[in-house]
Amino acid sequence: MEIICIILLMITSYVHAEVTCTNDANCLYSYATTLSVDCSSRDLKIPPCFNKTSDIVAINLRNNKFNHVPDNMPRNIEFLDLSHNNISDNTSLQKYKRLRHLNLDSNNIKADSFQNVTRMSNLQFLSLKGNFIDFDGYPNNLLAGFVSLYHLRIDGLPQGNFADMFPNKAYSLKILDVSGFDGSCSISRLNGSMFDKFNLTHLNLSHCNLMHIEKGSLASQRHLQFLDASYNERLGFRGFQSIAHDLMNSTIKVLKLKKVHCTFGLGTILLLNHTAYLNKTLLEELYLDSNRLEIIETGVITYHLPKSLRFLSLGDNKLDNGIYVLEVSALQNLQTLNVSFQIFSHNNYFEGCYDYHQSCHISPESKMNTNEGEIGEYPRYFNSVSSGFSLKPPKFTFYFPKNLTTILANNMKLQFSVGELFFGQCNITHIHFQNNFIYEMNGPTSGCNKLMYIDFSNNYCRNFTPHMLKIQTQLKVLNFSRNDLGHIFQNDNKGEMLGSNLKLAVLSLHDNKITTLPRNVFINNSMIKILNISHNRLDTWNVDLRHMHQLQLLDLSYNLISELNESRFDLLPKHTQFNISFLGNPLSCVCKNLFFFNWIHNNDLSRFIRLSETKCVYNNGSSLPLRNLPEILDILRKDCSSYSVIIILASSFICITTSFIVYRIIYRYRWKILYLYYLIKRVIFPENKKTIRKKFYESDVFISYADKQRGFVVNMAKELENKGFKVRIHDRDFIPGVDIAENITIAIHNSRRIILIMTSDFLKSQWCMFELNMARMESLYSREGVNCLLLILLEKSVVKEMPRSLLDIIECKSYLEYPDDNDDNDSLQSLSVFWRNLEDAVSDTEHNQEIVNDG
């Protein structure tokens, strides 16, 4: 039994010993030019199983849990990434003789154990950052076997001398990165022996707590092209002075000295002695960002900055106005100037620099000499930007280097209104001027005619005149977003704001409080490809874009559009490359939008940006995503078809009923309405003296009659006039040139008595009936119910033909019957009675209300 147990234990240990790799790593294999394997971030403790004779060239085992270098990988691999593991045993590295790229960052490798890797003659790239934690310096000959090493990344140890790592000259090493940005670096001082064995082209010393650079430290690096000493906050511009001295006559192209001063404290000055030797280099790029730089001594730019400079970055400083601004034009080869983020983050606090002897203005050995040029020896300069505004925008003249093409001036917090601008020798093509406070741009501008890109976003601008862009015929990209220009564009009915920019391809107007846009606001801009009007307050779309045959994107997202009818879509481009976005609009799922949703459904859905996230609101308040567009269309078709007939019938019934009621009201009160119309007309337009209402009556009688009774009426008029009455008849007394209806109302209104000669012809005459009804309205409304009418029945049979509306006159006996001619004696007697009664009726309208026929 004991023998069996021993055998089982031996078998178990044998099986356990054989478990040296896993087939469950789920690695990703790819083959572009070479076969590579990605096994990163798999939480592996045991390496994947590889065929040692396979053609795999690159293996990525980053971010796992290995504690030793796997020894089962193909022997021909050239690229190996073992960073971010727990490796402490690196002895297996010597098996891979063809390795050219090795990354061992963030492991537990000790300097003495790595020293045992004796020969890796093909390795060109080695990264060891995040190791050697317990060491203050580098062991001698640490990298003795790495004779082909070209690029080395390693932590900067406090007492470390880079030359100690190599026994002989290491001229193959060209790139040395000891930055603490992605590792650890605590080098406080550079001396002349650190780089004696090297012939570097790139050196990165950023984030190293570097405080002092001895002159001569970099003098041996004649072929150095790139040097980054940024983020050494106690180095100061005195380090600039040492670097400029050591690199004179070198091949330096790029020099980065960002943030070599403390974040808080007094402003700094760049002096002539800081840059005394820089003009002896062929420097092309200089970075002096984040140094609280407040002023540059006169002559630094003109005499000490090399003429070869193509890129100058002074961002995130505190630059004040000075003569040095005018010196920039001396940098004839300058192509890009960065002055962004001025007065942005460096307030005047001394946190971190409270100890003067340990401040960023004092060298660690002694107090800084007065010619070191820090602000401690100079009065502090205040930026004039915050000093206030002038009432009238000033005229500015700018002179730029002739080769300058790009200006980065965003986030400078400039606060003023721009008036007339003149640019001398200007070839600028790109201006980044976002995030300032330029409230007005009135112009005009002149001299800078090659602009292709303008970013003027987020400037709180409320006024921008067409003069500012009138000469920019080459402009292709214009960003006006995050301003307050809605009222400017919504009043631009002729497209004057952008009229001359015929090559404009990208236009951004988002966040401008635009409530509406005129139809022709973009009429002159046919080359636009991207038009962004999102995040505004548009509730409809009326802009004509049919001429934009290259438009690829119209962004109308996050506006207030709820409905779009068929006429709006006729204004959009018809080509297939056109895309549109309605995301974030309160679209309504109603019948009015049925055409809109059908239009989307009938087009390629990929043309509608983020359509799956776009929603519409149904009648019950629920939100329906447009990704379910077919279901939405079915719902709307049912709703619209079921209600359309009812809506049509109900609308028709309401219209007919309303029309009938209005007609009946107008017909019933037609004479009153006509009477009031002419009465009001006389009051409002009293130009004609004949139409002015009198306090007395101009005539005693107005006789209304049909044309066939003209002879009888003329005799009656003569008879009454012989009795001393003033008589008015239309044939004789109407005012020429005045409307007939107005003449009638004037005659009735200015006559004390109205006589109506009632015959069958009278009842058939339209104008006679008009006179009758106007006389009745006069009696009822203007004379407070006093009857001024007198009917003379010239034909007795006419009573039977009279309408019911006239019978009340007969009933109140306000009429006279003209006698017949049957009996001559009786006729004469009756005729005399008739004329006497007529005379009495005409002479007294207030007491003779009833006239009775005597015979």
mmCIF file of N, CA, C and O in Angstrom, residues 537-603:
data_model
loop_
_atom_site.group_PDB
_atom_site.id
_atom_site.type_symbol
_atom_site.label_atom_id
_atom_site.label_comp_id
_atom_site.label_asym_id
_atom_site.label_seq_id
_atom_site.Cartn_x
_atom_site.Cartn_y
_atom_site.Cartn_z
ATOM 1 N N ARG A 537 -32.167 77.400 -31.165
ATOM 2 C CA ARG A 537 -33.589 77.464 -30.782
ATOM 3 C C ARG A 537 -34.488 77.476 -32.002
ATOM 4 O O ARG A 537 -35.560 78.069 -32.004
ATOM 5 N N LEU A 538 -34.071 76.828 -33.074
ATOM 6 C CA LEU A 538 -34.864 76.768 -34.294
ATOM 7 C C LEU A 538 -36.102 75.900 -34.065
ATOM 8 O O LEU A 538 -35.987 74.759 -33.604
ATOM 9 N N ASP A 539 -37.275 76.427 -34.399
ATOM 10 C CA ASP A 539 -38.487 75.628 -34.286
ATOM 11 C C ASP A 539 -39.013 75.196 -35.654
ATOM 12 O O ASP A 539 -39.997 74.449 -35.735
ATOM 13 N N THR A 540 -38.367 75.657 -36.716
ATOM 14 C CA THR A 540 -38.722 75.232 -38.067
ATOM 15 C C THR A 540 -37.514 75.429 -38.963
ATOM 16 O O THR A 540 -36.502 76.011 -38.543
ATOM 17 N N TRP A 541 -37.603 74.956 -40.195
ATOM 18 C CA TRP A 541 -36.490 75.076 -41.145
ATOM 19 C C TRP A 541 -37.013 75.705 -42.427
ATOM 20 O O TRP A 541 -37.853 75.128 -43.124
ATOM 21 N N ASN A 542 -36.502 76.904 -42.750
ATOM 22 C CA ASN A 542 -36.956 77.641 -43.924
ATOM 23 C C ASN A 542 -35.812 77.999 -44.872
ATOM 24 O O ASN A 542 -36.011 78.782 -45.801
ATOM 25 N N VAL A 543 -34.609 77.465 -44.639
ATOM 26 C CA VAL A 543 -33.427 77.885 -45.389
ATOM 27 C C VAL A 543 -33.303 77.073 -46.670
ATOM 28 O O VAL A 543 -33.442 75.840 -46.659
ATOM 29 N N ASP A 544 -33.020 77.756 -47.760
ATOM 30 C CA ASP A 544 -32.858 77.109 -49.061
ATOM 31 C C ASP A 544 -31.427 76.590 -49.204
ATOM 32 O O ASP A 544 -30.464 77.369 -49.211
ATOM 33 N N LEU A 545 -31.274 75.264 -49.319
ATOM 34 C CA LEU A 545 -29.956 74.634 -49.478
ATOM 35 C C LEU A 545 -29.861 73.866 -50.793
ATOM 36 O O LEU A 545 -28.929 73.082 -50.984
ATOM 37 N N ARG A 546 -30.768 74.076 -51.702
ATOM 38 C CA ARG A 546 -30.788 73.287 -52.935
ATOM 39 C C ARG A 546 -29.554 73.527 -53.794
ATOM 40 O O ARG A 546 -29.184 72.670 -54.606
ATOM 41 N N HIS A 547 -28.910 74.674 -53.620
ATOM 42 C CA HIS A 547 -27.737 74.988 -54.427
ATOM 43 C C HIS A 547 -26.457 74.367 -53.857
ATOM 44 O O HIS A 547 -25.415 74.424 -54.498
ATOM 45 N N MET A 548 -26.519 73.769 -52.661
ATOM 46 C CA MET A 548 -25.339 73.171 -52.033
ATOM 47 C C MET A 548 -25.184 71.726 -52.508
ATOM 48 O O MET A 548 -25.567 70.774 -51.826
ATOM 49 N N HIS A 549 -24.574 71.546 -53.667
ATOM 50 C CA HIS A 549 -24.458 70.225 -54.265
ATOM 51 C C HIS A 549 -23.381 69.370 -53.611
ATOM 52 O O HIS A 549 -23.276 68.178 -53.913
ATOM 53 N N GLN A 550 -22.559 69.965 -52.728
ATOM 54 C CA GLN A 550 -21.524 69.200 -52.038
ATOM 55 C C GLN A 550 -21.810 69.014 -50.554
ATOM 56 O O GLN A 550 -20.984 68.466 -49.827
ATOM 57 N N LEU A 551 -22.959 69.462 -50.092
ATOM 58 C CA LEU A 551 -23.280 69.368 -48.669
ATOM 59 C C LEU A 551 -23.372 67.906 -48.241
ATOM 60 O O LEU A 551 -24.148 67.129 -48.799
ATOM 61 N N GLN A 552 -22.579 67.549 -47.242
ATOM 62 C CA GLN A 552 -22.538 66.178 -46.744
ATOM 63 C C GLN A 552 -23.238 66.011 -45.405
ATOM 64 O O GLN A 552 -23.749 64.933 -45.112
ATOM 65 N N LEU A 553 -23.262 67.063 -44.601
ATOM 66 C CA LEU A 553 -23.890 66.951 -43.276
ATOM 67 C C LEU A 553 -24.567 68.256 -42.900
ATOM 68 O O LEU A 553 -23.943 69.314 -42.923
ATOM 69 N N LEU A 554 -25.838 68.166 -42.573
ATOM 70 C CA LEU A 554 -26.590 69.268 -41.975
ATOM 71 C C LEU A 554 -26.976 68.831 -40.565
ATOM 72 O O LEU A 554 -27.785 67.927 -40.385
ATOM 73 N N ASP A 555 -26.382 69.462 -39.573
ATOM 74 C CA ASP A 555 -26.614 69.086 -38.176
ATOM 75 C C ASP A 555 -27.619 70.045 -37.562
ATOM 76 O O ASP A 555 -27.309 71.189 -37.257
ATOM 77 N N LEU A 556 -28.849 69.568 -37.389
ATOM 78 C CA LEU A 556 -29.918 70.339 -36.755
ATOM 79 C C LEU A 556 -30.268 69.764 -35.390
ATOM 80 O O LEU A 556 -31.366 70.007 -34.873
ATOM 81 N N SER A 557 -29.366 69.028 -34.796
ATOM 82 C CA SER A 557 -29.655 68.365 -33.529
ATOM 83 C C SER A 557 -29.824 69.380 -32.401
ATOM 84 O O SER A 557 -29.271 70.474 -32.440
ATOM 85 N N TYR A 558 -30.624 68.995 -31.427
ATOM 86 C CA TYR A 558 -30.853 69.764 -30.203
ATOM 87 C C TYR A 558 -31.324 71.184 -30.509
ATOM 88 O O TYR A 558 -30.775 72.166 -30.029
ATOM 89 N N ASN A 559 -32.364 71.259 -31.354
ATOM 90 C CA ASN A 559 -33.102 72.494 -31.552
ATOM 91 C C ASN A 559 -34.512 72.288 -31.009
ATOM 92 O O ASN A 559 -34.727 71.412 -30.165
ATOM 93 N N LEU A 560 -35.469 73.062 -31.486
ATOM 94 C CA LEU A 560 -36.838 72.969 -30.986
ATOM 95 C C LEU A 560 -37.811 72.581 -32.098
ATOM 96 O O LEU A 560 -38.980 72.942 -32.073
ATOM 97 N N ILE A 561 -37.329 71.837 -33.083
ATOM 98 C CA ILE A 561 -38.149 71.454 -34.231
ATOM 99 C C ILE A 561 -39.092 70.334 -33.822
ATOM 100 O O ILE A 561 -38.659 69.279 -33.347
ATOM 101 N N SER A 562 -40.382 70.563 -34.004
ATOM 102 C CA SER A 562 -41.379 69.541 -33.673
ATOM 103 C C SER A 562 -42.101 69.021 -34.912
ATOM 104 O O SER A 562 -42.493 67.862 -34.965
ATOM 105 N N GLU A 563 -42.269 69.890 -35.934
ATOM 106 C CA GLU A 563 -42.993 69.503 -37.135
ATOM 107 C C GLU A 563 -42.259 70.016 -38.365
ATOM 108 O O GLU A 563 -41.655 71.093 -38.343
ATOM 109 N N LEU A 564 -42.317 69.227 -39.432
ATOM 110 C CA LEU A 564 -41.749 69.623 -40.724
ATOM 111 C C LEU A 564 -42.719 69.185 -41.810
ATOM 112 O O LEU A 564 -43.031 67.995 -41.923
ATOM 113 N N ASN A 565 -43.192 70.138 -42.609
ATOM 114 C CA ASN A 565 -44.118 69.784 -43.670
ATOM 115 C C ASN A 565 -43.388 69.563 -44.991
ATOM 116 O O ASN A 565 -42.171 69.727 -45.087
ATOM 117 N N GLU A 566 -44.137 69.225 -46.013
ATOM 118 C CA GLU A 566 -43.550 68.827 -47.297
ATOM 119 C C GLU A 566 -42.740 69.935 -47.933
ATOM 120 O O GLU A 566 -41.690 69.686 -48.550
ATOM 121 N N SER A 567 -43.171 71.187 -47.794
ATOM 122 C CA SER A 567 -42.469 72.299 -48.437
ATOM 123 C C SER A 567 -41.063 72.484 -47.885
ATOM 124 O O SER A 567 -40.175 72.982 -48.585
ATOM 125 N N ARG A 568 -40.825 72.102 -46.635
ATOM 126 C CA ARG A 568 -39.502 72.260 -46.041
ATOM 127 C C ARG A 568 -38.484 71.312 -46.679
ATOM 128 O O ARG A 568 -37.318 71.652 -46.843
ATOM 129 N N PHE A 569 -38.918 70.124 -47.079
ATOM 130 C CA PHE A 569 -38.000 69.161 -47.653
ATOM 131 C C PHE A 569 -37.623 69.502 -49.086
ATOM 132 O O PHE A 569 -36.596 69.054 -49.585
ATOM 133 N N ASP A 570 -38.442 70.304 -49.728
ATOM 134 C CA ASP A 570 -38.090 70.756 -51.080
ATOM 135 C C ASP A 570 -36.885 71.688 -51.072
ATOM 136 O O ASP A 570 -36.283 71.941 -52.114
ATOM 137 N N LEU A 571 -36.516 72.231 -49.884
ATOM 138 C CA LEU A 571 -35.394 73.162 -49.782
ATOM 139 C C LEU A 571 -34.070 72.453 -49.510
ATOM 140 O O LEU A 571 -33.025 73.101 -49.469
ATOM 141 N N LEU A 572 -34.102 71.121 -49.308
ATOM 142 C CA LEU A 572 -32.892 70.371 -48.988
ATOM 143 C C LEU A 572 -32.240 69.824 -50.252
ATOM 144 O O LEU A 572 -32.910 69.631 -51.268
ATOM 145 N N PRO A 573 -30.915 69.560 -50.202
ATOM 146 C CA PRO A 573 -30.241 68.977 -51.374
ATOM 147 C C PRO A 573 -30.805 67.593 -51.693
ATOM 148 O O PRO A 573 -31.281 66.873 -50.819
ATOM 149 N N LYS A 574 -30.683 67.212 -52.965
ATOM 150 C CA LYS A 574 -31.248 65.940 -53.417
ATOM 151 C C LYS A 574 -30.205 64.848 -53.626
ATOM 152 O O LYS A 574 -30.564 63.699 -53.845
ATOM 153 N N HIS A 575 -28.898 65.181 -53.576
ATOM 154 C CA HIS A 575 -27.879 64.193 -53.894
ATOM 155 C C HIS A 575 -27.749 63.155 -52.777
ATOM 156 O O HIS A 575 -28.125 63.393 -51.630
ATOM 157 N N THR A 576 -27.178 62.023 -53.109
ATOM 158 C CA THR A 576 -27.156 60.867 -52.198
ATOM 159 C C THR A 576 -26.129 61.000 -51.082
ATOM 160 O O THR A 576 -26.203 60.275 -50.088
ATOM 161 N N GLN A 577 -25.137 61.906 -51.221
ATOM 162 C CA GLN A 577 -24.126 62.069 -50.166
ATOM 163 C C GLN A 577 -24.619 62.926 -49.004
ATOM 164 O O GLN A 577 -23.925 63.084 -47.999
ATOM 165 N N PHE A 578 -25.815 63.478 -49.115
ATOM 166 C CA PHE A 578 -26.337 64.382 -48.089
ATOM 167 C C PHE A 578 -26.817 63.598 -46.878
ATOM 168 O O PHE A 578 -27.580 62.641 -46.983
ATOM 169 N N ASN A 579 -26.348 64.020 -45.674
ATOM 170 C CA ASN A 579 -26.763 63.424 -44.400
ATOM 171 C C ASN A 579 -27.310 64.527 -43.501
ATOM 172 O O ASN A 579 -26.911 65.695 -43.615
ATOM 173 N N ILE A 580 -28.178 64.139 -42.578
ATOM 174 C CA ILE A 580 -28.840 65.119 -41.718
ATOM 175 C C ILE A 580 -29.055 64.520 -40.336
ATOM 176 O O ILE A 580 -29.172 63.288 -40.189
ATOM 177 N N SER A 581 -29.085 65.380 -39.320
ATOM 178 C CA SER A 581 -29.299 64.921 -37.949
ATOM 179 C C SER A 581 -30.418 65.722 -37.299
ATOM 180 O O SER A 581 -30.393 66.952 -37.328
ATOM 181 N N PHE A 582 -31.404 64.998 -36.743
ATOM 182 C CA PHE A 582 -32.506 65.616 -35.992
ATOM 183 C C PHE A 582 -32.457 65.228 -34.515
ATOM 184 O O PHE A 582 -33.424 65.438 -33.785
ATOM 185 N N LEU A 583 -31.341 64.684 -34.074
ATOM 186 C CA LEU A 583 -31.244 64.183 -32.699
ATOM 187 C C LEU A 583 -31.528 65.294 -31.688
ATOM 188 O O LEU A 583 -31.068 66.420 -31.838
ATOM 189 N N GLY A 584 -32.309 64.964 -30.648
ATOM 190 C CA GLY A 584 -32.539 65.907 -29.564
ATOM 191 C C GLY A 584 -33.601 66.939 -29.824
ATOM 192 O O GLY A 584 -33.802 67.839 -29.004
ATOM 193 N N ASN A 585 -34.329 66.848 -30.954
ATOM 194 C CA ASN A 585 -35.436 67.756 -31.216
ATOM 195 C C ASN A 585 -36.744 67.160 -30.693
ATOM 196 O O ASN A 585 -36.917 65.937 -30.714
ATOM 197 N N PRO A 586 -37.679 67.994 -30.234
ATOM 198 C CA PRO A 586 -38.958 67.468 -29.716
ATOM 199 C C PRO A 586 -39.917 67.115 -30.844
ATOM 200 O O PRO A 586 -41.000 67.708 -30.981
ATOM 201 N N LEU A 587 -39.543 66.169 -31.696
ATOM 202 C CA LEU A 587 -40.385 65.775 -32.823
ATOM 203 C C LEU A 587 -41.706 65.205 -32.319
ATOM 204 O O LEU A 587 -41.747 64.495 -31.313
ATOM 205 N N SER A 588 -42.781 65.499 -33.033
ATOM 206 C CA SER A 588 -44.117 65.050 -32.636
ATOM 207 C C SER A 588 -44.576 63.912 -33.539
ATOM 208 O O SER A 588 -44.448 63.988 -34.765
ATOM 209 N N CYS A 589 -45.101 62.854 -32.925
ATOM 210 C CA CYS A 589 -45.678 61.740 -33.679
ATOM 211 C C CYS A 589 -47.142 62.056 -33.964
ATOM 212 O O CYS A 589 -48.059 61.517 -33.316
ATOM 213 N N VAL A 590 -47.384 62.968 -34.903
ATOM 214 C CA VAL A 590 -48.734 63.405 -35.238
ATOM 215 C C VAL A 590 -48.911 63.300 -36.746
ATOM 216 O O VAL A 590 -47.951 63.111 -37.506
ATOM 217 N N CYS A 591 -50.150 63.471 -37.178
ATOM 218 C CA CYS A 591 -50.464 63.328 -38.599
ATOM 219 C C CYS A 591 -49.746 64.374 -39.446
ATOM 220 O O CYS A 591 -49.424 64.120 -40.611
ATOM 221 N N LYS A 592 -49.494 65.560 -38.881
ATOM 222 C CA LYS A 592 -48.801 66.600 -39.637
ATOM 223 C C LYS A 592 -47.388 66.169 -40.032
ATOM 224 O O LYS A 592 -46.833 66.692 -41.005
ATOM 225 N N ASN A 593 -46.808 65.231 -39.273
ATOM 226 C CA ASN A 593 -45.449 64.774 -39.551
ATOM 227 C C ASN A 593 -45.421 63.460 -40.322
ATOM 228 O O ASN A 593 -44.356 62.851 -40.462
ATOM 229 N N LEU A 594 -46.564 63.020 -40.817
ATOM 230 C CA LEU A 594 -46.600 61.743 -41.531
ATOM 231 C C LEU A 594 -45.725 61.789 -42.777
ATOM 232 O O LEU A 594 -44.991 60.835 -43.076
ATOM 233 N N PHE A 595 -45.770 62.893 -43.507
ATOM 234 C CA PHE A 595 -44.912 63.019 -44.692
ATOM 235 C C PHE A 595 -43.445 62.997 -44.285
ATOM 236 O O PHE A 595 -42.608 62.391 -44.972
ATOM 237 N N PHE A 596 -43.123 63.661 -43.181
ATOM 238 C CA PHE A 596 -41.740 63.708 -42.695
ATOM 239 C C PHE A 596 -41.220 62.304 -42.407
ATOM 240 O O PHE A 596 -40.134 61.904 -42.855
ATOM 241 N N PHE A 597 -41.996 61.496 -41.690
ATOM 242 C CA PHE A 597 -41.558 60.147 -41.347
ATOM 243 C C PHE A 597 -41.529 59.244 -42.583
ATOM 244 O O PHE A 597 -40.655 58.369 -42.692
ATOM 245 N N ASN A 598 -42.454 59.450 -43.513
ATOM 246 C CA ASN A 598 -42.410 58.702 -44.765
ATOM 247 C C ASN A 598 -41.162 59.055 -45.572
ATOM 248 O O ASN A 598 -40.546 58.199 -46.209
ATOM 249 N N TRP A 599 -40.791 60.337 -45.522
ATOM 250 C CA TRP A 599 -39.587 60.788 -46.229
ATOM 251 C C TRP A 599 -38.351 60.100 -45.663
ATOM 252 O O TRP A 599 -37.469 59.678 -46.410
ATOM 253 N N ILE A 600 -38.269 59.986 -44.346
ATOM 254 C CA ILE A 600 -37.140 59.283 -43.725
ATOM 255 C C ILE A 600 -37.157 57.810 -44.124
ATOM 256 O O ILE A 600 -36.131 57.233 -44.500
ATOM 257 N N HIS A 601 -38.332 57.204 -44.064
ATOM 258 C CA HIS A 601 -38.456 55.774 -44.342
ATOM 259 C C HIS A 601 -38.097 55.445 -45.782
ATOM 260 O O HIS A 601 -37.499 54.388 -46.063
ATOM 261 N N ASN A 602 -38.412 56.335 -46.711
ATOM 262 C CA ASN A 602 -38.168 56.088 -48.134
ATOM 263 C C ASN A 602 -36.732 56.378 -48.548
ATOM 264 O O ASN A 602 -36.348 56.091 -49.684
ATOM 265 N N ASN A 603 -35.943 56.994 -47.671
ATOM 266 C CA ASN A 603 -34.545 57.263 -47.949
ATOM 267 C C ASN A 603 -33.673 56.225 -47.255
ATOM 268 O O ASN A 603 -34.135 55.423 -46.436
#
